[in-house]
Tab-separated table of C-alpha atoms in Angstrom:
chain	number	residue	atom	x	y	z
A	124	MET	CA	156.966	57.435	131.343
A	125	LYS	CA	153.869	55.309	130.718
A	126	LYS	CA	151.770	56.363	127.756
A	127	PRO	CA	148.180	57.401	128.520
A	128	VAL	CA	145.577	54.895	127.392
A	129	ALA	CA	142.363	55.862	125.531
A	130	LYS	CA	139.181	54.320	126.894
A	131	ALA	CA	135.833	54.351	125.100
A	132	THR	CA	132.306	53.294	125.908
A	133	GLY	CA	131.280	52.897	122.224
A	134	PHE	CA	132.904	52.428	118.818
A	135	PHE	CA	135.478	54.903	117.602
A	136	TYR	CA	137.935	54.906	114.703
A	137	VAL	CA	141.738	54.959	114.877
A	138	ARG	CA	143.207	58.166	113.593
A	139	ARG	CA	146.917	57.105	113.717
A	140	PRO	CA	148.540	53.670	113.334
A	141	GLY	CA	149.364	51.870	116.575
A	142	LYS	CA	148.992	48.603	118.505
A	143	LEU	CA	146.497	47.023	120.861
A	144	ALA	CA	147.561	45.930	124.327
A	145	ASN	CA	148.053	42.357	123.007
A	146	GLY	CA	150.410	43.612	120.310
A	147	ARG	CA	147.923	43.442	117.432
A	148	PRO	CA	148.643	46.270	114.969
A	149	LEU	CA	145.969	48.876	114.161
A	150	ARG	CA	145.651	50.763	110.923
A	151	CYS	CA	144.102	54.172	110.325
A	152	GLY	CA	140.319	53.949	110.165
A	153	SER	CA	140.067	50.640	112.035
A	154	PRO	CA	136.994	50.437	114.346
A	155	VAL	CA	137.660	49.773	118.001
A	156	ARG	CA	134.986	48.315	120.307
A	157	ALA	CA	134.105	49.899	123.642
A	158	GLY	CA	136.397	48.938	126.494
A	159	MET	CA	139.405	47.926	124.346
A	160	ARG	CA	142.766	49.290	125.445
A	161	THR	CA	144.255	50.807	122.337
A	162	GLY	CA	147.485	52.295	123.555
A	163	HIS	CA	146.530	55.494	121.707
A	164	ARG	CA	146.856	58.929	122.979
A	165	ALA	CA	143.870	61.222	122.719
A	166	PRO	CA	143.289	62.812	119.279
A	167	PRO	CA	145.861	65.448	118.445
A	168	PRO	CA	144.978	69.025	119.359
A	169	LEU	CA	143.213	71.180	116.790
A	170	SER	CA	145.135	74.230	117.905
A	171	GLN	CA	148.444	74.967	119.588
A	172	SER	CA	146.952	76.773	122.574
A	173	PRO	CA	148.404	75.836	126.010
A	174	ARG	CA	145.051	74.343	127.061
A	175	ALA	CA	144.797	72.206	123.925
A	176	THR	CA	148.396	71.013	124.378
A	177	ALA	CA	147.687	70.018	127.973
A	178	LEU	CA	144.539	68.127	126.976
A	179	ALA	CA	146.432	66.204	124.315
A	180	GLY	CA	148.323	64.220	126.955
A	181	MET	CA	145.271	63.300	129.004
A	182	THR	CA	143.270	60.097	128.866
A	183	TRP	CA	139.913	60.760	127.133
A	184	GLN	CA	136.658	58.910	127.313
A	185	TYR	CA	133.479	59.019	125.124
A	186	PRO	CA	130.678	60.012	127.508
A	187	GLY	CA	127.832	58.191	125.687
A	188	PRO	CA	124.315	59.524	124.980
A	189	GLN	CA	122.910	62.128	127.339
A	190	LYS	CA	119.276	62.680	128.372
A	191	THR	CA	117.707	66.099	128.278
A	192	LYS	CA	115.781	67.103	131.346
A	193	GLY	CA	112.754	69.386	131.430
A	194	PRO	CA	109.083	69.386	130.466
A	195	VAL	CA	109.820	68.741	126.782
A	196	ALA	CA	112.089	65.755	126.405
A	197	GLY	CA	115.005	65.195	124.072
A	198	ALA	CA	115.150	66.692	120.622
A	199	LEU	CA	111.977	68.791	121.028
A	200	SER	CA	113.246	70.944	123.850
A	201	GLY	CA	113.546	74.705	123.743
A	202	ALA	CA	112.678	76.940	120.777
A	203	PHE	CA	112.979	74.095	118.273
A	204	GLY	CA	110.215	72.184	120.042
A	205	VAL	CA	107.941	75.224	119.972
A	206	GLU	CA	108.459	75.561	116.206
A	207	VAL	CA	107.701	71.883	115.545
A	208	TYR	CA	104.538	71.909	117.637
A	209	GLY	CA	103.408	75.243	116.207
A	210	PHE	CA	103.904	74.119	112.603
A	211	GLU	CA	102.158	70.781	113.116
A	212	GLU	CA	99.143	72.249	114.922
A	213	GLY	CA	98.900	75.163	112.513
A	214	MET	CA	98.633	72.760	109.575
A	215	VAL	CA	96.006	70.686	111.399
A	216	ALA	CA	93.905	73.760	112.231
A	217	ILE	CA	94.160	75.227	108.723
A	218	TYR	CA	93.179	71.959	107.050
A	219	SER	CA	90.238	71.257	109.355
A	220	LEU	CA	88.914	74.843	109.024
A	221	ARG	CA	89.653	75.388	105.335
A	222	GLU	CA	85.910	75.861	104.654
A	223	LEU	CA	84.405	77.134	107.904
A	224	SER	CA	80.633	77.407	107.488
A	225	GLN	CA	79.248	76.012	110.761
A	226	ARG	CA	80.050	76.745	114.395
A	227	SER	CA	80.266	73.014	115.140
A	228	GLN	CA	83.411	72.861	112.992
A	229	LEU	CA	85.302	74.875	115.631
A	230	LEU	CA	84.459	72.332	118.315
A	231	ARG	CA	85.615	69.501	116.085
A	232	THR	CA	88.824	71.363	115.230
A	233	ALA	CA	89.585	72.019	118.916
A	234	LEU	CA	89.311	68.283	119.593
A	235	VAL	CA	91.514	67.380	116.604
A	236	VAL	CA	94.168	69.928	117.639
A	237	PHE	CA	94.282	68.549	121.207
A	238	ILE	CA	94.592	64.932	119.985
A	239	SER	CA	97.358	65.769	117.482
A	240	TYR	CA	99.246	67.810	120.114
A	241	ALA	CA	99.043	64.913	122.590
A	242	LEU	CA	100.048	62.227	120.077
A	243	LEU	CA	103.077	64.169	118.830
A	244	TYR	CA	104.311	64.918	122.340
A	245	PHE	CA	103.671	61.332	123.502
A	246	ALA	CA	105.630	59.927	120.537
A	247	PHE	CA	108.722	61.983	121.316
A	248	GLU	CA	108.455	61.276	125.021
A	249	LEU	CA	108.576	57.537	124.329
A	250	ILE	CA	111.833	58.028	122.448
A	251	HIS	CA	113.535	59.473	125.529
A	252	GLU	CA	111.686	57.807	128.397
A	253	ASP	CA	111.065	54.068	128.800
A	254	ASP	CA	109.105	54.333	132.048
A	255	LEU	CA	105.471	55.331	131.458
A	256	THR	CA	105.088	56.374	135.094
A	257	LYS	CA	107.555	59.202	134.503
A	258	LEU	CA	105.586	60.796	131.647
A	259	ASN	CA	104.881	64.497	132.080
A	260	THR	CA	101.070	64.637	132.357
A	261	ARG	CA	101.119	68.356	133.022
A	262	MET	CA	101.848	69.057	129.351
A	263	TYR	CA	98.634	67.298	128.282
A	264	ILE	CA	96.652	69.693	130.470
A	265	TYR	CA	98.329	72.592	128.653
A	266	PHE	CA	97.372	71.050	125.318
A	267	MET	CA	93.752	70.774	126.462
A	268	ILE	CA	93.746	74.453	127.431
A	269	ASN	CA	95.064	75.353	123.966
A	270	GLY	CA	92.177	73.443	122.394
A	271	ILE	CA	89.644	75.295	124.561
A	272	LEU	CA	91.163	78.676	123.657
A	273	LEU	CA	90.646	77.816	119.987
A	274	LEU	CA	86.875	78.116	120.531
A	275	PHE	CA	87.309	81.869	121.065
A	276	ALA	CA	88.239	82.239	117.377
A	277	TYR	CA	84.546	82.439	116.419
A	278	PRO	CA	83.714	85.745	118.158
A	279	LEU	CA	86.985	87.194	116.855
A	280	LEU	CA	86.051	86.289	113.271
A	281	PHE	CA	83.640	89.214	112.884
A	282	LEU	CA	86.259	91.684	114.113
A	283	LEU	CA	88.937	90.313	111.767
A	284	GLU	CA	86.566	90.499	108.796
A	285	LYS	CA	85.911	94.174	109.469
A	286	ILE	CA	89.592	94.996	109.953
A	287	PHE	CA	91.020	93.124	106.942
A	288	GLY	CA	87.989	93.334	104.632
A	289	PHE	CA	87.441	89.653	103.816
A	290	THR	CA	84.214	87.655	103.985
A	291	SER	CA	84.164	84.162	105.492
A	292	ASP	CA	81.838	81.310	104.551
A	293	VAL	CA	80.170	81.707	107.958
A	294	THR	CA	79.067	85.231	107.021
A	295	LEU	CA	77.880	84.054	103.596
A	296	VAL	CA	75.797	81.282	105.156
A	297	GLU	CA	74.239	83.758	107.583
A	298	LEU	CA	73.430	86.174	104.739
A	299	SER	CA	71.812	83.421	102.663
A	300	ASN	CA	69.180	82.815	105.344
A	301	ILE	CA	65.968	83.850	103.589
A	302	ASN	CA	64.437	84.836	106.935
A	303	ASN	CA	66.698	87.850	107.360
A	304	SER	CA	65.007	91.229	107.061
A	305	LEU	CA	66.164	92.263	103.568
A	306	LEU	CA	65.301	88.999	101.801
A	307	ARG	CA	62.004	88.718	103.654
A	308	GLU	CA	61.099	92.225	102.503
A	309	MET	CA	61.952	91.319	98.906
A	310	SER	CA	59.709	88.252	99.091
A	311	GLU	CA	56.811	90.525	100.078
A	312	VAL	CA	57.487	93.592	97.897
A	313	ALA	CA	58.835	91.834	94.777
A	314	PRO	CA	57.738	88.163	94.977
A	315	GLY	CA	58.498	87.430	91.335
A	316	THR	CA	62.053	88.745	91.696
A	317	PHE	CA	62.474	86.738	94.881
A	318	GLN	CA	61.450	83.489	93.149
A	319	HIS	CA	63.751	84.283	90.230
A	320	SER	CA	66.632	84.822	92.682
A	321	LEU	CA	65.979	81.493	94.425
A	322	GLN	CA	65.896	79.577	91.132
A	323	MET	CA	68.999	81.357	89.929
A	324	ALA	CA	70.858	80.712	93.195
A	325	ASN	CA	70.396	76.951	92.815
A	326	LEU	CA	71.388	77.062	89.147
A	327	ALA	CA	74.480	79.241	89.649
A	328	ALA	CA	75.703	77.386	92.767
A	329	ALA	CA	75.569	74.028	90.958
A	330	ALA	CA	77.513	75.476	88.009
A	331	ALA	CA	80.163	77.097	90.236
A	332	ASN	CA	80.636	73.856	92.129
A	333	LYS	CA	81.044	71.987	88.842
A	334	ILE	CA	83.912	74.182	87.600
A	335	GLY	CA	85.675	74.542	90.965
A	336	GLY	CA	84.279	77.946	91.945
A	337	LYS	CA	82.992	79.116	95.315
A	338	SER	CA	79.438	77.828	95.326
A	339	GLN	CA	78.406	79.434	98.620
A	340	LEU	CA	79.615	82.833	97.421
A	341	VAL	CA	77.637	82.506	94.161
A	342	ARG	CA	74.518	81.330	95.987
A	343	THR	CA	74.560	84.308	98.351
A	344	GLY	CA	75.363	86.757	95.554
A	345	ALA	CA	72.451	85.415	93.502
A	346	LEU	CA	70.009	86.011	96.349
A	347	TYR	CA	70.990	89.704	96.555
A	348	HIS	CA	71.852	90.585	92.961
A	349	ASP	CA	68.391	92.041	92.178
A	350	ILE	CA	67.508	93.732	95.476
A	351	GLY	CA	67.389	97.059	93.637
A	352	LYS	CA	64.150	95.960	91.977
A	353	MET	CA	62.371	96.469	95.307
A	354	VAL	CA	62.408	100.238	94.669
A	355	ASN	CA	60.232	99.961	91.512
A	356	PRO	CA	59.002	96.350	91.459
A	357	ALA	CA	56.070	96.922	89.067
A	358	PHE	CA	58.431	97.938	86.247
A	359	PHE	CA	59.824	94.388	86.022
A	360	THR	CA	57.769	91.741	84.232
A	361	GLU	CA	58.159	89.048	86.905
A	362	ASN	CA	56.308	91.311	89.372
A	363	GLN	CA	53.580	92.569	87.051
A	364	SER	CA	49.983	91.414	87.278
A	365	GLY	CA	48.292	92.663	84.117
A	366	VAL	CA	49.452	96.316	84.289
A	367	ASN	CA	52.588	97.419	82.444
A	368	PRO	CA	53.728	100.937	83.516
A	369	HIS	CA	56.249	101.070	80.647
A	370	LYS	CA	53.413	101.831	78.241
A	371	SER	CA	53.301	105.392	79.524
A	372	LEU	CA	57.062	105.921	79.179
A	373	SER	CA	59.418	106.428	76.264
A	374	TYR	CA	62.030	103.801	75.460
A	375	GLU	CA	64.811	105.961	76.938
A	376	GLN	CA	62.866	106.495	80.154
A	377	SER	CA	62.024	102.809	80.480
A	378	ALA	CA	65.665	101.911	79.926
A	379	GLN	CA	66.745	104.294	82.690
A	380	VAL	CA	64.228	102.767	85.128
A	381	ILE	CA	65.534	99.263	84.368
A	382	ILE	CA	69.164	100.392	84.636
A	383	SER	CA	68.475	102.107	87.971
A	384	HIS	CA	67.954	98.775	89.733
A	385	ILE	CA	71.751	98.455	89.743
A	386	THR	CA	72.369	101.764	91.510
A	387	ASP	CA	69.345	101.276	93.778
A	388	GLY	CA	70.666	97.821	94.698
A	389	LEU	CA	74.075	99.220	95.619
A	390	LYS	CA	72.421	101.834	97.832
A	391	LEU	CA	70.380	99.166	99.628
A	392	ALA	CA	73.498	97.020	100.027
A	393	GLU	CA	75.331	99.956	101.577
A	394	LYS	CA	72.405	100.662	103.880
A	395	HIS	CA	72.278	97.052	105.121
A	396	ASN	CA	76.099	96.735	105.413
A	397	LEU	CA	76.441	93.941	102.868
A	398	PRO	CA	80.048	92.849	102.150
A	399	LYS	CA	81.886	94.191	99.108
A	400	VAL	CA	81.895	90.785	97.398
A	401	ILE	CA	78.078	90.844	97.384
A	402	LYS	CA	78.019	94.416	96.059
A	403	ASP	CA	80.273	93.269	93.212
A	404	PHE	CA	77.625	90.746	92.124
A	405	ILE	CA	75.019	93.538	92.052
A	406	SER	CA	77.143	95.788	89.850
A	407	THR	CA	78.453	93.101	87.453
A	408	HIS	CA	75.481	90.807	86.789
A	409	HIS	CA	74.587	92.842	83.659
A	410	GLY	CA	78.124	94.041	82.992
A	411	ARG	CA	78.344	96.824	80.412
A	412	GLY	CA	75.484	95.367	78.428
A	413	LEU	CA	72.513	97.095	76.831
A	414	THR	CA	68.863	96.986	77.837
A	415	LYS	CA	68.300	95.199	74.555
A	416	TYR	CA	64.511	95.177	74.511
A	417	PHE	CA	64.261	98.962	74.666
A	418	TYR	CA	67.397	99.594	72.575
A	419	ILE	CA	66.268	97.363	69.720
A	420	SER	CA	62.705	98.713	69.888
A	421	TYR	CA	64.001	102.281	69.678
A	422	LYS	CA	66.388	101.358	66.860
A	423	ASN	CA	63.581	99.755	64.857
A	424	GLU	CA	61.375	102.829	65.187
A	425	HIS	CA	64.221	105.224	64.323
A	426	PRO	CA	66.264	103.373	61.666
A	427	ASP	CA	67.856	106.520	60.242
A	428	GLU	CA	68.771	108.059	63.590
A	429	GLU	CA	72.152	107.712	65.295
A	430	VAL	CA	71.337	106.177	68.670
A	431	ASP	CA	73.308	107.081	71.796
A	432	GLN	CA	73.987	103.643	73.265
A	433	GLU	CA	75.011	105.061	76.637
A	434	LYS	CA	71.372	105.883	77.348
A	435	PHE	CA	70.591	102.167	77.138
A	436	ARG	CA	73.782	100.781	78.711
A	437	TYR	CA	74.251	99.385	82.223
A	438	PRO	CA	76.996	101.065	84.294
A	439	GLY	CA	78.951	97.815	84.817
A	440	PRO	CA	81.706	96.810	85.174
A	441	ASN	CA	81.912	93.474	83.374
A	442	PRO	CA	82.497	90.385	85.543
A	443	PHE	CA	86.059	90.039	86.820
A	444	THR	CA	85.824	86.740	88.748
A	445	LYS	CA	84.749	83.261	87.730
A	446	GLU	CA	81.826	83.368	90.153
A	447	GLN	CA	80.511	86.650	88.717
A	448	ALA	CA	80.656	85.217	85.190
A	449	VAL	CA	78.656	82.164	86.284
A	450	LEU	CA	76.026	84.386	87.909
A	451	MET	CA	75.694	86.529	84.756
A	452	MET	CA	75.111	83.419	82.631
A	453	ALA	CA	72.640	81.941	85.114
A	454	ASP	CA	70.703	85.231	85.370
A	455	SER	CA	70.245	85.573	81.613
A	456	VAL	CA	69.431	81.913	81.017
A	457	GLU	CA	66.927	81.575	83.876
A	458	ALA	CA	65.104	84.786	82.942
A	459	ALA	CA	64.954	83.972	79.220
A	460	SER	CA	63.790	80.413	79.830
A	461	ARG	CA	60.497	81.756	81.213
A	462	SER	CA	59.625	83.155	77.779
A	463	LEU	CA	59.892	79.828	75.907
A	464	PRO	CA	56.594	78.799	74.259
A	465	GLU	CA	57.336	75.142	74.957
A	466	TYR	CA	59.952	73.326	77.010
A	467	THR	CA	61.628	70.663	74.902
A	468	GLU	CA	65.194	69.416	74.943
A	469	GLU	CA	65.876	71.152	71.646
A	470	SER	CA	64.369	74.521	72.610
A	471	ILE	CA	66.201	74.623	75.952
A	472	SER	CA	69.511	73.632	74.366
A	473	THR	CA	69.141	76.249	71.616
A	474	LEU	CA	68.283	78.967	74.154
A	475	VAL	CA	71.267	78.235	76.422
A	476	ASP	CA	73.734	78.123	73.515
A	477	LYS	CA	72.386	81.339	71.972
A	478	ILE	CA	72.506	83.399	75.175
A	479	ILE	CA	75.916	82.296	76.433
A	480	ASP	CA	77.572	82.356	72.994
A	481	THR	CA	76.323	85.933	72.556
A	482	GLN	CA	77.800	86.930	75.917
A	483	VAL	CA	81.144	85.413	74.939
A	484	SER	CA	81.187	87.084	71.519
A	485	GLU	CA	80.359	90.496	73.035
A	486	GLY	CA	83.376	90.219	75.351
A	487	TYR	CA	81.690	90.126	78.738
A	488	PHE	CA	84.146	87.518	80.084
A	489	LYS	CA	87.426	88.988	78.833
A	490	GLU	CA	88.373	90.307	82.268
A	491	CYS	CA	87.643	87.196	84.353
A	492	PRO	CA	89.634	83.936	84.681
A	493	ILE	CA	87.075	81.593	83.127
A	494	THR	CA	88.069	79.183	80.341
A	495	PHE	CA	86.178	77.918	77.301
A	496	LYS	CA	86.144	74.516	78.952
A	497	ASP	CA	84.461	76.027	82.027
A	498	ILE	CA	81.873	77.746	79.835
A	499	ALA	CA	81.114	74.499	77.985
A	500	THR	CA	80.686	72.718	81.330
A	501	VAL	CA	78.332	75.444	82.583
A	502	LYS	CA	76.243	75.277	79.395
A	503	ALA	CA	75.847	71.503	79.687
A	504	LEU	CA	74.813	71.775	83.331
A	505	PHE	CA	72.288	74.549	82.629
A	506	LYS	CA	70.644	72.423	79.955
A	507	GLU	CA	70.260	69.474	82.305
A	508	LYS	CA	68.994	71.620	85.179
A	509	LEU	CA	66.454	73.499	83.035
A	510	LYS	CA	65.108	70.273	81.564
A	511	THR	CA	64.583	69.025	85.119
A	512	MET	CA	62.989	72.293	86.259
A	513	TYR	CA	60.542	72.465	83.340
A	514	HIS	CA	59.764	68.776	82.891
A	515	THR	CA	56.210	67.967	81.921
A	516	ARG	CA	53.961	66.285	84.444
A	517	ILE	CA	51.474	63.569	83.587
A	518	SER	CA	47.803	64.365	83.895
A	519	TYR	CA	45.887	62.196	86.331
A	520	PRO	CA	42.851	60.369	84.923
A	521	GLU	CA	39.370	61.049	86.229
A	522	LEU	CA	37.675	58.263	88.120
A	523	LYS	CA	34.802	56.965	86.005
A	524	LYS	CA	31.513	56.595	87.760
């Protein structure tokens, strides 16, 4: 009986010693080129089943590479292809929208997602198809539709924020518009407080950006942190014009009026549906500190009396995020800088160091993730910014006649 001959269309390796048709011996592991007659039987069966035994005596042939048919060619077919495309496009969308603050970013992201979809699919199609006329153009239309559907993420953003309780940069940018009703009212009712908030917003945002914080969050929080002063604007020095109503009140009463701008601010924030992150800036920008002017004045007039500090203490809590700590420092420094008799490099530097070092020593920043390096960076920036804000201007000479 003639032995069956193994035929191959590619390289394979000899598993048992034997001979070629010309009598040349073959050793185990020797490569055999396609088309050579080896005189070998097919590989021995892996089991002793009747079917495997029958196949062992048959001539076998390596079929060669096979092409996958369908809309997604080759290796990216089926569920695996969906996972690859989904992962790649998800990363592209996340990276391009990592700081969404303008609606135009969605349009740009939709275009980038479509291009990356098309390039990835085109690359894998070229691997499995050498005729460009046979490319599946229908898939590119699907990719374009996916990009268009991405534009509907913007109207869904508001709903997702309400459901999951987070605040996007888009919302923060909208809130920081000084033409909205609440800020416009503050500019009319408490103009001094409004100007203080604008100055502080620029100062705090620059500092947050310098230490890797969320500058847009700090800027928006700074604009709203003192909205409670609109209830009793005349009791705050920046809004006074020659009349000081505190003269008719005791120190304890004056302290309670000043402290109430925190609770009044939270009520206004609730009324105008401000996000929780903005409310946190209102409640933490004084922390658990004292209304020092009235506390020290009372202490000096009653040196032998045990003073109840809770009557002069803000409700708090102390800052618990890096951004809240920056806003507390900016608030104190900007307000105190207005009381300097002269604006020199030395006086500004001394003021900034004194205020922030006191806040650190009193433990206001123990509960927030801010480092001493961050604080030193903030102090240096405040000094530079304040020197720029209060620089002296030259006086113009009069034209001699």
